Amino acid sequence: PPQPTPTPPINSAAFDEAIATVLNDLGTRLKSAGQIQAALDLYLQASALCPRHHVTWYNIGVMYGEMNQPHQALSYYQRALSLQPHFAHALSNAGSVLRQLGRLE
């Protein structure tokens, strides 16, 4: 009888990145629906799975900004910028937070 073709092994990093992308997208949908805490929870899960994904760190910053926690927001924008230094949205939001905190020079 013919032998079944073996299934290739799952690349764990690629799998984690794919799941993180789905969680990030779901978080964005929840944010749009006004479910800020639920969105934040999904973004945090996504960041744990794929810490290299700069957009997730940015999204966490946005959530903290909307929750009026500028210091937290700034730290997450800075994390996004450490991964993608020219990320315009993170640069803009970080600048806005620095201005809000009176730390813009």
Short mmCIF file of C-alpha atoms in Angstrom, two decimals:
data_model
loop_
_atom_site.label_atom_id
_atom_site.label_comp_id
_atom_site.label_asym_id
_atom_site.label_seq_id
_atom_site.Cartn_x
_atom_site.Cartn_y
_atom_site.Cartn_z
CA PRO A 1 0.00 0.00 0.00
CA PRO A 2 1.18 3.57 -0.64
CA GLN A 3 2.69 5.39 2.30
CA PRO A 4 1.00 8.64 3.36
CA THR A 5 2.95 11.79 2.70
CA PRO A 6 4.38 13.02 5.99
CA THR A 7 3.08 16.33 7.22
CA PRO A 8 5.83 18.94 7.39
CA PRO A 9 6.65 20.09 10.92
CA ILE A 10 4.96 23.25 12.10
CA ASN A 11 7.29 26.19 12.41
CA SER A 12 6.54 27.35 15.94
CA ALA A 13 7.69 30.94 15.40
CA ALA A 14 5.62 31.31 12.23
CA PHE A 15 2.61 29.78 13.98
CA ASP A 16 2.98 32.16 16.95
CA GLU A 17 3.28 35.10 14.57
CA ALA A 18 0.14 34.06 12.70
CA ILE A 19 -1.83 33.70 15.94
CA ALA A 20 -0.48 37.06 17.15
CA THR A 21 -1.66 38.68 13.91
CA VAL A 22 -5.15 37.24 14.39
CA LEU A 23 -5.24 38.42 18.02
CA ASN A 24 -4.06 41.88 16.95
CA ASP A 25 -6.77 42.07 14.28
CA LEU A 26 -9.45 40.92 16.74
CA GLY A 27 -8.20 43.53 19.21
CA THR A 28 -8.62 46.22 16.57
CA ARG A 29 -12.20 45.10 15.93
CA LEU A 30 -12.98 45.13 19.66
CA LYS A 31 -11.42 48.59 19.98
CA SER A 32 -13.66 49.83 17.16
CA ALA A 33 -16.64 48.38 19.04
CA GLY A 34 -15.64 50.33 22.16
CA GLN A 35 -14.43 47.30 24.10
CA ILE A 36 -11.15 48.86 25.21
CA GLN A 37 -10.18 46.43 27.98
CA ALA A 38 -10.96 43.36 25.85
CA ALA A 39 -8.91 44.83 23.00
CA LEU A 40 -6.01 45.56 25.35
CA ASP A 41 -6.11 41.99 26.66
CA LEU A 42 -5.84 40.61 23.11
CA TYR A 43 -3.01 42.99 22.21
CA LEU A 44 -1.11 41.90 25.33
CA GLN A 45 -1.57 38.25 24.38
CA ALA A 46 -0.35 39.02 20.86
CA SER A 47 2.73 40.82 22.19
CA ALA A 48 3.61 37.80 24.34
CA LEU A 49 3.39 35.49 21.32
CA CYS A 50 5.28 37.73 18.91
CA PRO A 51 7.33 40.41 20.69
CA ARG A 52 8.86 41.54 17.37
CA HIS A 53 5.54 42.84 16.02
CA HIS A 54 5.86 46.63 16.35
CA VAL A 55 2.23 47.34 15.45
CA THR A 56 1.01 45.37 18.47
CA TRP A 57 3.17 47.45 20.82
CA TYR A 58 1.82 50.59 19.15
CA ASN A 59 -1.76 49.36 19.59
CA ILE A 60 -1.13 48.74 23.29
CA GLY A 61 0.13 52.32 23.53
CA VAL A 62 -3.03 53.58 21.86
CA MET A 63 -5.14 51.68 24.39
CA TYR A 64 -3.28 53.19 27.33
CA GLY A 65 -3.59 56.60 25.72
CA GLU A 66 -7.35 56.15 25.47
CA MET A 67 -7.39 55.04 29.11
CA ASN A 68 -5.66 58.33 30.02
CA GLN A 69 -2.43 56.64 31.10
CA PRO A 70 0.13 58.67 29.14
CA HIS A 71 3.25 57.27 30.83
CA GLN A 72 2.18 53.73 29.98
CA ALA A 73 1.25 54.78 26.45
CA LEU A 74 4.65 56.39 25.93
CA SER A 75 6.53 53.30 27.06
CA TYR A 76 4.66 51.16 24.51
CA TYR A 77 5.19 53.70 21.70
CA GLN A 78 8.88 53.64 22.57
CA ARG A 79 8.86 49.84 22.41
CA ALA A 80 7.28 49.98 18.95
CA LEU A 81 9.90 52.52 17.87
CA SER A 82 12.73 50.36 19.18
CA LEU A 83 11.59 47.72 16.68
CA GLN A 84 10.67 50.09 13.83
CA PRO A 85 12.38 53.48 14.35
CA HIS A 86 10.60 55.24 11.47
CA PHE A 87 7.07 54.08 12.35
CA ALA A 88 5.24 57.36 11.71
CA HIS A 89 2.14 56.68 13.83
CA ALA A 90 4.24 55.75 16.87
CA LEU A 91 6.50 58.78 16.36
CA SER A 92 3.50 61.09 16.14
CA ASN A 93 1.73 59.61 19.16
CA ALA A 94 4.92 59.59 21.25
CA GLY A 95 5.40 63.27 20.40
CA SER A 96 1.83 64.05 21.41
CA VAL A 97 2.28 62.26 24.74
CA LEU A 98 5.57 64.05 25.41
CA ARG A 99 3.84 67.37 24.70
CA GLN A 100 0.98 66.37 27.02
CA LEU A 101 3.50 65.53 29.76
CA GLY A 102 5.36 68.81 29.21
CA ARG A 103 8.50 66.95 28.17
CA LEU A 104 8.76 68.16 24.58
CA GLU A 105 11.94 70.14 24.07
#
